[in-house]
């Protein structure tokens, strides 16, 4: 495997000097020139107690031998990838730890958190304002060149504090490039990195690690960008164990539900940045007739976005559309247990259900739970674009996400990107009135599942433990 700092690639003179200036600015702003070694221990993760959550508060037990799933609590996408890893690891009865670099009380985490705040703010602005703002944000999110990789790698060398005292013999699987880069800089013997999306960019890579991609097209593009073949592998999609392991069964049940003319259960997932507020409010207006006539079910997971949840419920009240208000994991699991796809029965009740959560982990994993009882997923082309369920894609946040929608379309299980709510309405009508397209999508998912396309997380866990 190639162990060179940037795979042997080089940045230009101007870029190199700008990186040094930017790095020094961040080091001064956040006091990163000096640090106090962290005492890292682990406590059971609330949503999955078999996983040890690594913390710096001195509670819990020492981190022992086991697989480490590394991520950053930045939106939902990267943590959703990590969730896929540790659910597969637990299913294989491997001792597992979650390493979230925003979970620590230190200057390093504060710096990352501030950057995440800016990212979320810009994502919301680009989605709600459109025009020049959306174009500019699209350029930024799709322009991660070799210079950005060099900056991230040099930053990671200062962040080794975040892996203090953790055994370097433990395999480390990263779902965010900085995590993997820190693990490499810390001297971990085996680092496997999951590359998100389907739009190759240098800054998504981890030099010195095995970089796994979700599609052959992504693999070929990275090779063209100069990444050594020995550092790349096509693994498949990053999907949690419960969804991937039951993809064929769930697809068959969805088609049986269609044959019985049951109402479609449509799950609309709000992303971690909360950029779908205006789109969702306008969509509700356009769906009013169908919802009042009980033609479809619409389940909206607002995650931990309290303000968006309140705005959606206010809009539903104004439109005089009855809805169920569901809060917390216990209520969620009760809801899903009553709606197993295998029941093959029609559920009465309100057409709309709004889900919201106080806890971050409950917020993003709720979508995974709801997918298992839904017919259709409505989502921006984020990491959910790679999940085995028929999908209606709504407006992207960043130009890099467009390639993920293309991946789903080429696999036959997702629509084109519906940039405006009236486009999404047309797709909903198509799925509801013409069963053929829905049935064919499920048939494609069954074929893809048999070919192992949704087993990327399983492949990563097996590779890290080999």
CSV table of C-alpha atoms in Angstrom, one decimal, residues 4-193:
chain,number,residue,atom,x,y,z
A,4,UNK,CA,3.2,8.7,1.0
A,5,UNK,CA,1.7,11.8,2.6
A,6,UNK,CA,-0.3,12.8,-0.5
A,7,UNK,CA,0.0,9.6,-2.5
A,8,UNK,CA,3.1,11.3,-4.0
A,9,UNK,CA,0.9,14.1,-5.5
A,10,UNK,CA,2.0,17.7,-5.1
A,11,UNK,CA,0.3,21.1,-4.7
A,12,UNK,CA,1.5,24.3,-6.4
A,13,UNK,CA,3.7,26.9,-4.8
A,14,UNK,CA,0.9,29.4,-4.2
A,15,UNK,CA,-1.5,26.7,-2.8
A,16,UNK,CA,1.2,25.4,-0.4
A,17,UNK,CA,1.9,28.8,1.0
A,18,UNK,CA,-1.8,29.7,1.4
A,19,UNK,CA,-2.3,26.4,3.3
A,20,UNK,CA,0.4,27.4,5.8
A,21,UNK,CA,-1.2,30.8,6.3
A,22,UNK,CA,-4.6,29.3,6.8
A,23,UNK,CA,-3.3,26.6,9.2
A,24,UNK,CA,-1.4,29.1,11.3
A,25,UNK,CA,-4.6,31.3,11.5
A,26,UNK,CA,-6.7,28.3,12.8
A,27,UNK,CA,-4.0,27.2,15.2
A,28,UNK,CA,-3.8,30.7,16.7
A,29,UNK,CA,-7.6,31.3,16.7
A,30,UNK,CA,-8.3,28.0,18.5
A,31,UNK,CA,-5.2,27.7,20.6
A,32,UNK,CA,-4.0,24.5,18.9
A,33,UNK,CA,-0.2,25.0,19.3
A,34,UNK,CA,-0.4,23.5,22.7
A,35,UNK,CA,-2.7,20.8,24.1
A,36,UNK,CA,-3.3,18.7,27.2
A,37,UNK,CA,-3.4,15.0,26.5
A,38,UNK,CA,-7.0,13.6,26.8
A,39,UNK,CA,-7.9,10.7,29.0
A,40,UNK,CA,-10.2,8.7,26.7
A,41,UNK,CA,-12.6,6.1,28.1
A,42,UNK,CA,-15.8,4.5,26.8
A,43,UNK,CA,-19.4,4.3,27.9
A,44,UNK,CA,-22.3,2.3,26.3
A,45,UNK,CA,-23.9,4.1,23.4
A,46,UNK,CA,-27.5,5.0,24.2
A,47,UNK,CA,-29.1,3.6,21.0
A,48,UNK,CA,-26.9,0.5,20.8
A,49,UNK,CA,-25.4,-0.4,24.2
A,50,UNK,CA,-23.2,-3.1,22.6
A,51,UNK,CA,-21.1,-0.2,21.2
A,52,UNK,CA,-18.7,1.7,23.4
A,53,UNK,CA,-18.9,5.5,22.9
A,54,UNK,CA,-15.4,7.0,23.4
A,55,UNK,CA,-15.5,10.1,25.7
A,56,UNK,CA,-13.1,12.4,27.4
A,57,UNK,CA,-15.1,13.1,30.6
A,58,UNK,CA,-13.3,10.5,32.6
A,59,UNK,CA,-16.3,8.2,33.0
A,60,UNK,CA,-16.5,4.6,31.8
A,61,UNK,CA,-13.8,2.1,31.1
A,62,UNK,CA,-10.6,2.0,29.2
A,63,UNK,CA,-10.8,1.4,25.5
A,64,UNK,CA,-9.7,-2.2,24.9
A,65,UNK,CA,-9.3,-4.4,21.9
A,66,UNK,CA,-11.9,-4.0,19.2
A,67,UNK,CA,-12.9,-2.3,16.0
A,68,UNK,CA,-13.2,1.5,16.0
A,69,UNK,CA,-15.8,3.3,13.9
A,70,UNK,CA,-14.6,6.9,13.5
A,71,UNK,CA,-16.9,9.8,12.5
A,72,UNK,CA,-17.8,13.4,13.1
A,73,UNK,CA,-21.2,14.6,14.3
A,74,UNK,CA,-21.5,16.9,11.3
A,75,UNK,CA,-25.0,16.7,9.9
A,76,UNK,CA,-26.3,13.2,9.6
A,77,UNK,CA,-24.5,11.7,6.6
A,78,UNK,CA,-21.1,10.9,8.0
A,79,UNK,CA,-22.6,9.5,11.2
A,80,UNK,CA,-25.1,7.5,9.2
A,81,UNK,CA,-22.1,5.8,7.5
A,82,UNK,CA,-20.5,5.1,10.8
A,83,UNK,CA,-23.8,3.7,12.0
A,84,UNK,CA,-23.7,1.3,9.1
A,85,UNK,CA,-20.3,0.1,10.2
A,86,UNK,CA,-21.0,-0.4,13.9
A,87,UNK,CA,-24.4,-2.2,13.2
A,88,UNK,CA,-22.6,-4.7,11.0
A,89,UNK,CA,-19.8,-5.0,13.4
A,90,UNK,CA,-22.2,-5.7,16.3
A,91,UNK,CA,-24.1,-8.2,14.1
A,92,UNK,CA,-20.8,-10.1,13.6
A,93,UNK,CA,-20.2,-10.0,17.4
A,94,UNK,CA,-17.1,-7.9,17.1
A,95,UNK,CA,-16.2,-5.7,20.1
A,96,UNK,CA,-16.9,-2.2,18.8
A,97,UNK,CA,-16.2,1.4,19.7
A,98,UNK,CA,-17.6,4.7,18.3
A,99,UNK,CA,-15.0,7.5,17.9
A,100,UNK,CA,-16.8,10.8,17.3
A,101,UNK,CA,-14.3,13.7,17.2
A,102,UNK,CA,-16.9,16.2,18.2
A,103,UNK,CA,-17.6,14.3,21.4
A,104,UNK,CA,-14.6,15.7,23.3
A,105,UNK,CA,-14.2,18.8,25.4
A,106,UNK,CA,-11.1,20.3,23.9
A,107,UNK,CA,-10.0,23.1,21.5
A,108,UNK,CA,-9.6,20.6,18.6
A,109,UNK,CA,-13.3,19.7,18.7
A,110,UNK,CA,-14.4,23.3,19.1
A,111,UNK,CA,-12.6,24.2,15.8
A,112,UNK,CA,-14.4,21.4,13.9
A,113,UNK,CA,-17.7,22.3,15.5
A,114,UNK,CA,-17.4,25.9,14.3
A,115,UNK,CA,-16.7,24.7,10.8
A,116,UNK,CA,-19.7,22.5,10.9
A,117,UNK,CA,-21.9,25.4,12.0
A,118,UNK,CA,-20.8,27.4,9.0
A,119,UNK,CA,-21.4,24.4,6.6
A,120,UNK,CA,-24.9,24.0,7.9
A,121,UNK,CA,-25.7,27.7,7.7
A,122,UNK,CA,-24.5,27.8,4.1
A,123,UNK,CA,-26.4,24.7,3.2
A,124,UNK,CA,-29.6,26.1,4.5
A,125,UNK,CA,-29.0,29.5,2.7
A,126,UNK,CA,-28.2,27.8,-0.6
A,127,UNK,CA,-31.4,25.7,-0.5
A,128,UNK,CA,-33.7,28.5,0.7
A,129,UNK,CA,-32.3,31.4,-1.4
A,130,UNK,CA,-31.2,29.6,-4.5
A,131,UNK,CA,-29.7,31.7,-7.3
A,132,UNK,CA,-26.2,33.0,-6.9
A,133,UNK,CA,-25.9,31.7,-3.3
A,134,UNK,CA,-26.8,28.1,-4.4
A,135,UNK,CA,-24.3,28.4,-7.4
A,136,UNK,CA,-21.5,29.6,-5.1
A,137,UNK,CA,-22.1,26.9,-2.5
A,138,UNK,CA,-22.2,24.3,-5.3
A,139,UNK,CA,-18.8,25.5,-6.5
A,140,UNK,CA,-17.4,25.2,-3.0
A,141,UNK,CA,-18.8,21.8,-2.2
A,142,UNK,CA,-17.6,20.3,-5.5
A,143,UNK,CA,-14.1,21.9,-5.6
A,144,UNK,CA,-12.1,19.8,-3.1
A,145,UNK,CA,-8.7,19.7,-4.8
A,146,UNK,CA,-5.3,18.5,-3.8
A,147,UNK,CA,-4.7,21.7,-1.8
A,148,UNK,CA,-7.6,21.0,0.5
A,149,UNK,CA,-6.3,17.4,1.0
A,150,UNK,CA,-2.9,18.8,2.0
A,151,UNK,CA,-4.5,21.2,4.5
A,152,UNK,CA,-6.6,18.5,6.1
A,153,UNK,CA,-3.6,16.0,6.3
A,154,UNK,CA,-1.4,18.7,8.0
A,155,UNK,CA,-4.2,19.6,10.4
A,156,UNK,CA,-4.6,15.9,11.3
A,157,UNK,CA,-1.0,15.7,12.5
A,158,UNK,CA,-1.9,18.2,15.2
A,159,UNK,CA,-5.1,16.3,16.1
A,160,UNK,CA,-3.5,13.0,17.3
A,161,UNK,CA,-4.6,14.1,20.8
A,162,UNK,CA,-8.1,12.8,19.9
A,163,UNK,CA,-6.8,9.2,19.7
A,164,UNK,CA,-4.7,9.4,22.9
A,165,UNK,CA,-4.0,6.0,24.6
A,166,UNK,CA,-6.2,4.0,22.2
A,167,UNK,CA,-4.4,0.8,21.1
A,168,UNK,CA,-2.8,1.3,17.7
A,169,UNK,CA,-3.4,-2.4,16.9
A,170,UNK,CA,-7.2,-1.8,16.8
A,171,UNK,CA,-8.6,-1.6,13.2
A,172,UNK,CA,-10.0,1.9,12.5
A,173,UNK,CA,-12.8,2.5,10.0
A,174,UNK,CA,-13.3,6.2,9.2
A,175,UNK,CA,-16.4,7.7,7.7
A,176,UNK,CA,-15.0,11.2,7.6
A,177,UNK,CA,-11.6,11.9,6.0
A,178,UNK,CA,-10.1,13.9,9.0
A,179,UNK,CA,-10.8,10.9,11.2
A,180,UNK,CA,-8.9,8.5,9.0
A,181,UNK,CA,-6.1,11.1,8.5
A,182,UNK,CA,-5.8,11.4,12.3
A,183,UNK,CA,-5.6,7.6,12.6
A,184,UNK,CA,-2.9,7.4,10.0
A,185,UNK,CA,-0.9,10.2,11.7
A,186,UNK,CA,-1.3,8.5,15.1
A,187,UNK,CA,0.3,5.3,13.7
A,188,UNK,CA,-2.7,2.9,13.6
A,189,UNK,CA,-1.7,-0.3,11.9
A,190,UNK,CA,-4.9,-0.7,9.8
A,191,UNK,CA,-7.0,2.2,8.6
A,192,UNK,CA,-10.0,1.7,6.3
A,193,UNK,CA,-11.7,4.8,5.0
